[in-house]
PDB file of C-alpha atoms and ligand atoms in Angstrom:
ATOM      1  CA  UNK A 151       2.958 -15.278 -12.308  1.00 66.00           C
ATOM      2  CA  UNK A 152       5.293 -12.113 -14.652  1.00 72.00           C
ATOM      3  CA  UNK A 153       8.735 -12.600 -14.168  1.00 91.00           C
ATOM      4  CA  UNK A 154       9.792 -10.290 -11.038  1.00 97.00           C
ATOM      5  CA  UNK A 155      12.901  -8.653 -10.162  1.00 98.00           C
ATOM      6  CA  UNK A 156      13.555 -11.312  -7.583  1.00 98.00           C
ATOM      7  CA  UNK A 157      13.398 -14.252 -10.327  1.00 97.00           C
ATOM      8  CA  UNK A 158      16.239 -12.629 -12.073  1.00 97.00           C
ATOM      9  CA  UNK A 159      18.294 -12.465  -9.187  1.00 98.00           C
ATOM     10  CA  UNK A 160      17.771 -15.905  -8.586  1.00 97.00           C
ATOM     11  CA  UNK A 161      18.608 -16.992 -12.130  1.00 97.00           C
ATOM     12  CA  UNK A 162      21.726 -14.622 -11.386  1.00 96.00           C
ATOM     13  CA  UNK A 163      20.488 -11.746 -13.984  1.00 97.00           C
ATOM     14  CA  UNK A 164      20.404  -8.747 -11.435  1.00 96.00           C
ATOM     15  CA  UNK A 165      23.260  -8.481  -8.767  1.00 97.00           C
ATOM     16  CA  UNK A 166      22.535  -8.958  -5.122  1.00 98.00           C
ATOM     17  CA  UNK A 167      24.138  -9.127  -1.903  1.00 98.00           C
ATOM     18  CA  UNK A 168      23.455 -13.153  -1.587  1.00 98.00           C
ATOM     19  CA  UNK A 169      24.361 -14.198   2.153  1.00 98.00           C
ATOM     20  CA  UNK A 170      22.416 -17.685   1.711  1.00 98.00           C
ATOM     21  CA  UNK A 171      21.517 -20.169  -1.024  1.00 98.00           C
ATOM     22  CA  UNK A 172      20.102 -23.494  -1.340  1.00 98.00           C
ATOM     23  CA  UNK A 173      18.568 -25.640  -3.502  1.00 98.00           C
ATOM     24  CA  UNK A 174      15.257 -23.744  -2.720  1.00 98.00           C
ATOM     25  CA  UNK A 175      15.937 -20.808  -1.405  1.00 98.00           C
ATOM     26  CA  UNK A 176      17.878 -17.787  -1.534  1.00 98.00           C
ATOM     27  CA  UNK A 177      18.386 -14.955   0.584  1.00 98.00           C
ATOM     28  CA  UNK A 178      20.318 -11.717   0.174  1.00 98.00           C
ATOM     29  CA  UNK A 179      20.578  -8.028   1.551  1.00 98.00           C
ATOM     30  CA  UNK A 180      17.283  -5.860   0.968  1.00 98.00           C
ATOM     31  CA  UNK A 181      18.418  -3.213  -1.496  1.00 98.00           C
ATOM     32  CA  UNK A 182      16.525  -0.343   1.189  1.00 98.00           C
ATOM     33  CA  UNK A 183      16.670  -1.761   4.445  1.00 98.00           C
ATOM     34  CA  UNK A 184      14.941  -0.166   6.979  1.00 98.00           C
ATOM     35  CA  UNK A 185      18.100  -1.682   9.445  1.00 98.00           C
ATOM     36  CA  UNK A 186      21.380  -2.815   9.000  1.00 97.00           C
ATOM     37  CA  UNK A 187      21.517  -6.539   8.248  1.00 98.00           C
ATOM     38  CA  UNK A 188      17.410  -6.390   7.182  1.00 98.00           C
ATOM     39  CA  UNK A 189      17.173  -9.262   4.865  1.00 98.00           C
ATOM     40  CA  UNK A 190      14.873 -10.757   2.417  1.00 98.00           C
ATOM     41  CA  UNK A 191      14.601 -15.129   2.881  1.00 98.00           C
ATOM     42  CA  UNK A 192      13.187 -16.145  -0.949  1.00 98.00           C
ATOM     43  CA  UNK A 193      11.768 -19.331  -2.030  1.00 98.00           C
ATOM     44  CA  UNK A 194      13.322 -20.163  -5.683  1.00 97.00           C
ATOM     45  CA  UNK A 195       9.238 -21.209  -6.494  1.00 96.00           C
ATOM     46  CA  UNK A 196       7.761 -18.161  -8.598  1.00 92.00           C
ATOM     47  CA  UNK A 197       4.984 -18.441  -6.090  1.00 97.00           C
ATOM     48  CA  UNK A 198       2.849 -14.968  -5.801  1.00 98.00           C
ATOM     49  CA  UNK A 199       2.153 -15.695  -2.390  1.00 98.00           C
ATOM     50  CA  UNK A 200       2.412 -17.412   1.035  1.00 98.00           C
ATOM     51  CA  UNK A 201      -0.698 -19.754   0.366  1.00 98.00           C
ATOM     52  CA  UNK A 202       0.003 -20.012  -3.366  1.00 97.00           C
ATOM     53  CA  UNK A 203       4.008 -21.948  -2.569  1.00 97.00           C
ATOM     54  CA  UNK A 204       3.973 -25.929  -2.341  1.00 97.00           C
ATOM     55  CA  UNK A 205       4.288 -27.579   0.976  1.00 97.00           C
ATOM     56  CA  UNK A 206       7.872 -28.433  -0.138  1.00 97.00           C
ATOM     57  CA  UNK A 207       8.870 -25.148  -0.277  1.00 97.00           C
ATOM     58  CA  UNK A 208       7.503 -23.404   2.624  1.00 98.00           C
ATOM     59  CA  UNK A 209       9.343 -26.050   4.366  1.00 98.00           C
ATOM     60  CA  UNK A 210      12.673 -24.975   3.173  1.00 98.00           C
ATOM     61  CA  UNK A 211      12.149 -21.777   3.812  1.00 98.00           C
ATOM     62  CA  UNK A 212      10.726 -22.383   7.604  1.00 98.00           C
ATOM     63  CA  UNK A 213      14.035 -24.643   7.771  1.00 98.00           C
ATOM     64  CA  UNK A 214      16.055 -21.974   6.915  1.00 98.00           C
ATOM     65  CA  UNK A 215      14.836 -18.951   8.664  1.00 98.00           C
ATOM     66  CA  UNK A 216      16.061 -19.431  12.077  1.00 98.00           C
ATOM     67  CA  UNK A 217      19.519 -20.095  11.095  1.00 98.00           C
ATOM     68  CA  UNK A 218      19.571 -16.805   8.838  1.00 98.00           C
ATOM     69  CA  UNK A 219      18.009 -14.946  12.053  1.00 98.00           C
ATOM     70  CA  UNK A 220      20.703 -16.398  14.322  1.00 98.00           C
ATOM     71  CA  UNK A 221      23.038 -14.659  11.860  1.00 98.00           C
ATOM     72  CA  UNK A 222      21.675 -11.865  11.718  1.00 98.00           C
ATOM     73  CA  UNK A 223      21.563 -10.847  15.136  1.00 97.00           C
ATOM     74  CA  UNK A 224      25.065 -11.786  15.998  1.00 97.00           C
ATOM     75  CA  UNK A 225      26.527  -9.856  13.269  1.00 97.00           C
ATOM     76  CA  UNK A 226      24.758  -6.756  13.533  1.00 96.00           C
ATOM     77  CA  UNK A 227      24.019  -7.185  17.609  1.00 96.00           C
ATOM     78  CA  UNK A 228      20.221  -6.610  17.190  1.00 96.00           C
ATOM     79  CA  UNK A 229      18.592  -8.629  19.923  1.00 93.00           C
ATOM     80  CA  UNK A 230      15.567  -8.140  18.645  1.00 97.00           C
ATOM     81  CA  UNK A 231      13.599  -8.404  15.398  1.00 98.00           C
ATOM     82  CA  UNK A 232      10.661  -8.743  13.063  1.00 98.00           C
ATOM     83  CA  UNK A 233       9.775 -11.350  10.567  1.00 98.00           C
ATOM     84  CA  UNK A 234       7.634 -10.005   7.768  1.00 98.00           C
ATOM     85  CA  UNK A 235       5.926 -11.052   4.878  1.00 98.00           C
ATOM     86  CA  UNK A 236       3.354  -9.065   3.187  1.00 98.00           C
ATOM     87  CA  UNK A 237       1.180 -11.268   0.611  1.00 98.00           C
ATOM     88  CA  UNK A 238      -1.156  -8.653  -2.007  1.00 98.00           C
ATOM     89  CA  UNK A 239      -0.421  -4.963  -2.832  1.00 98.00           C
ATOM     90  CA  UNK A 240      -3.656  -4.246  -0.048  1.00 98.00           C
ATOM     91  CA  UNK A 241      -0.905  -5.535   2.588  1.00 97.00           C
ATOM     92  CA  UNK A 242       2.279  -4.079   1.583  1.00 96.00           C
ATOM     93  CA  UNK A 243       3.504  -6.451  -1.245  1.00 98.00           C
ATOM     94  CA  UNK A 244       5.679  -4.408  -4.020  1.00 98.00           C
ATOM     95  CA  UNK A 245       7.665  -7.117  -5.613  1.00 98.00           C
ATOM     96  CA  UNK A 246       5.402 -10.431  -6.848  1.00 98.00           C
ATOM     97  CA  UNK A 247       7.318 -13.456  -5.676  1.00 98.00           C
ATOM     98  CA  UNK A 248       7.241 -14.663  -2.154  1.00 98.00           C
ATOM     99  CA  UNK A 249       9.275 -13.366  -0.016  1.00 98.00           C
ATOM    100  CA  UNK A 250      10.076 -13.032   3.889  1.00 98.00           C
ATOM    101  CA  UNK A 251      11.852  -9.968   5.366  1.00 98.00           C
ATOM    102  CA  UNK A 252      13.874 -10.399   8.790  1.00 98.00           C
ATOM    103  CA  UNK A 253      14.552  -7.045  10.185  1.00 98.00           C
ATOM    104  CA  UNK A 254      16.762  -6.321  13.095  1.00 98.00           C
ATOM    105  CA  UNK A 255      15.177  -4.100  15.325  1.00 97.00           C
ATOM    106  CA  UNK A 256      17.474  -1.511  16.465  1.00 94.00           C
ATOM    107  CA  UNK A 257      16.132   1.132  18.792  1.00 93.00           C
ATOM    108  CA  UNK A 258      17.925   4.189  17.980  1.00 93.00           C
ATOM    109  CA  UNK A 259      20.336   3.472  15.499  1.00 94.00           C
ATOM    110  CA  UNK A 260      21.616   5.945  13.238  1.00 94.00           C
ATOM    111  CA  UNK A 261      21.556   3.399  10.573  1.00 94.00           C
ATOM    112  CA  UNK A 262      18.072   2.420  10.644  1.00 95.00           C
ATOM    113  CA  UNK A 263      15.942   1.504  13.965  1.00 95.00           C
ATOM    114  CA  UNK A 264      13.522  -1.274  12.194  1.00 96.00           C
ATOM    115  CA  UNK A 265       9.935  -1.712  11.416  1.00 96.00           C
ATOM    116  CA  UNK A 266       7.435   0.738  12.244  1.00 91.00           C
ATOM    117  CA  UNK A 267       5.492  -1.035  14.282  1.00 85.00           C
ATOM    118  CA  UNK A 268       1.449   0.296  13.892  1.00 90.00           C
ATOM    119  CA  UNK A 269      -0.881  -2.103  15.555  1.00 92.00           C
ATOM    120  CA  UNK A 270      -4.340  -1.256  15.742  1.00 95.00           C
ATOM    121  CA  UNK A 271      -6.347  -4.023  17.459  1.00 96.00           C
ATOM    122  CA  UNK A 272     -10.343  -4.757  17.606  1.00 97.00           C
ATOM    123  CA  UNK A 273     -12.780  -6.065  20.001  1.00 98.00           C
ATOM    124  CA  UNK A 274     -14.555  -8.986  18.738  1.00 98.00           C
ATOM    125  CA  UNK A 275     -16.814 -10.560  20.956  1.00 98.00           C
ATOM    126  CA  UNK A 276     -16.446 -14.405  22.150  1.00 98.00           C
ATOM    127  CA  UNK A 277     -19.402 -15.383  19.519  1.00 98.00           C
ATOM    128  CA  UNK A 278     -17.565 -14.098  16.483  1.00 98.00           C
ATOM    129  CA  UNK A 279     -14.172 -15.178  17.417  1.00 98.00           C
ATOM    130  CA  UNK A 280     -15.596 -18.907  17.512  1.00 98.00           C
ATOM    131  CA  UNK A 281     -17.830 -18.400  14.358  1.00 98.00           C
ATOM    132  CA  UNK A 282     -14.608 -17.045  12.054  1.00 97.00           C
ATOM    133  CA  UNK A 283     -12.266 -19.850  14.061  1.00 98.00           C
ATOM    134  CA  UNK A 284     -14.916 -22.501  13.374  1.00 98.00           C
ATOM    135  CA  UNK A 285     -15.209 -21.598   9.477  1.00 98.00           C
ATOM    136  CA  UNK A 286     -11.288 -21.683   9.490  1.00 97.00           C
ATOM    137  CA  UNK A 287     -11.018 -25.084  11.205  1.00 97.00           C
ATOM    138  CA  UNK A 288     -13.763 -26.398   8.457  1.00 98.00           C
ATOM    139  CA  UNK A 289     -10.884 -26.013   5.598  1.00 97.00           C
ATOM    140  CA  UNK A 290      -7.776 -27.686   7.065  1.00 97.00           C
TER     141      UNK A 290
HETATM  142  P1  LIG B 380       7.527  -6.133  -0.137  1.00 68.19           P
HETATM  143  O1  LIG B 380       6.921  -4.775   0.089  1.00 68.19           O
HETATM  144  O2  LIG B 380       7.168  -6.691  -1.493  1.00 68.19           O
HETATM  145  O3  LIG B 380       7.260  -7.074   0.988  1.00 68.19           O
HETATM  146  O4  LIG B 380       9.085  -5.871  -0.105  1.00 68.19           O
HETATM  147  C1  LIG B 380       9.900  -5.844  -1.221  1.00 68.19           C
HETATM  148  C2  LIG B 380      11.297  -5.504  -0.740  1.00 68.19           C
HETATM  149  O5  LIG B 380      12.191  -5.764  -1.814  1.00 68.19           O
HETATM  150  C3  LIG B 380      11.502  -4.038  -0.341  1.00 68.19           C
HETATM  151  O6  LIG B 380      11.944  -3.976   1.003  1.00 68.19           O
HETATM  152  C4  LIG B 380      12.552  -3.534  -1.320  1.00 68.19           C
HETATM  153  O7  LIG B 380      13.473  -2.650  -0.748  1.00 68.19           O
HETATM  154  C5  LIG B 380      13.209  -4.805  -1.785  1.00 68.19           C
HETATM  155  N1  LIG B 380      13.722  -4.750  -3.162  1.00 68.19           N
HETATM  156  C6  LIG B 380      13.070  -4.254  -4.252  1.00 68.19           C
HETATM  157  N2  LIG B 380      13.842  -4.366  -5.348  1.00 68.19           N
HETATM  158  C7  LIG B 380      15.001  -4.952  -4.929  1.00 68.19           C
HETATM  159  C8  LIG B 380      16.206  -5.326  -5.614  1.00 68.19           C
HETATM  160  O8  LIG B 380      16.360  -5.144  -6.819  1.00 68.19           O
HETATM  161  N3  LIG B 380      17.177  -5.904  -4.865  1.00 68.19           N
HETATM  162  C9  LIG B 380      17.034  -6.115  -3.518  1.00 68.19           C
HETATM  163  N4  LIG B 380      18.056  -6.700  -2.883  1.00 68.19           N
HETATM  164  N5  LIG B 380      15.922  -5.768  -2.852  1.00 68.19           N
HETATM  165  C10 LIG B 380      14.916  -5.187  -3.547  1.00 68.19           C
END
C-alpha cells in the first residue's frame, strides 16, 4: 500500500495527539472528531484493510480496544459509544491504513453528539440468509 498520513504519524513525521502506544499499535485523538474524546485505535501494519492485517495484529488491536474505550468513557462521561471501522472508499474509508474509530456518543452535546447513526435494514427471506451463511461458513 502508498504511504498514508497515518504511517507518518506512526514513524513520528506528522504530530498527533498520541493517548496510547504499543509495540503494534497506536492510537491518538481524531484530528475532526465528531465527539469529544472520538479516537482513532491504529495497527502499526500498513495494512489497507481489516481482512488484509495479519492475525498478529488484529489481535493487538482487539487487546487493546476495550481498555482505550474504558478510557474514554470515564474521561469524557459518555456512557455510550460506537466502534467504527470503514474498510474501501464505497464504505467510508478516506485515509488507507487500517484504522478503528471509538466515538463517544453524546446526545446533545454542544461539542459534538457522535455518529450519525443511518440504518437501513432488508428483508431477506430464511432461504437466502442460509444460502449467503452457508457460502460464508465454506471459507473459514
Ligand atoms: P475514515 O473515513 O478513513 O474511516 O476516517 C479517517 C479519519 O482520520 C477521519 O475521521 C479524519 O478526521 C481522521 N484524520 C485524517 N487526517 C488526520 C490527521 O492528520 N490526524 C488525525 N489525528 N486524524 C486524521
Amino acid at each position: 500500500m502508498s504511504d498514508t498520513i497515518f504511517s507518518k504519524i506512526i514513524r513520528g513525521e506528522i504530530p498527533s495527539h498520541k493517548v496510547y502506544e504499543d509495540d503494534h499499535v497506536i492510537a491518538i485523538l481524531d484530528i475532526a472528531p465528531l465527539s469529544k474524546g472520538h479516537t482513532l485505535v491504529i495497527p502499526k501494519e500498513p495494512a489497507t484493510t481489516l481482512h488484509e492485517l495479519g492475525d498478529d495484529q488484529a489481535a493487538a488491536v482487539g487487546r487493546v480496544l476495550p481498555r482505550i474505550a474504558r478510557a474514554i468513557m470515564k474521561v469524557t462521561g459518555a456512557s455510550a459509544y460506537n466502534v467504527l471501522q470503514n474498510n474501501g472508499e464505497a464504505a467510508g474509508q478516506a485515509v488507507m491504513h487500517v484504522h478503528f474509530h471509538i466515538i463517544p456518543c453524546v446526545p446533545g452535546s454542544d461539542t459534538g453528539e457522535g455518529l450519525d447513526k443511518e440504518w437501513n435494514p432488508t428483508s431477506p427471506s430464511q432461504d437466502e440468509l442460509l444460502e449467503v451463511g452457508k457460502q460464508i461458513k465454506r471459507l473459514l
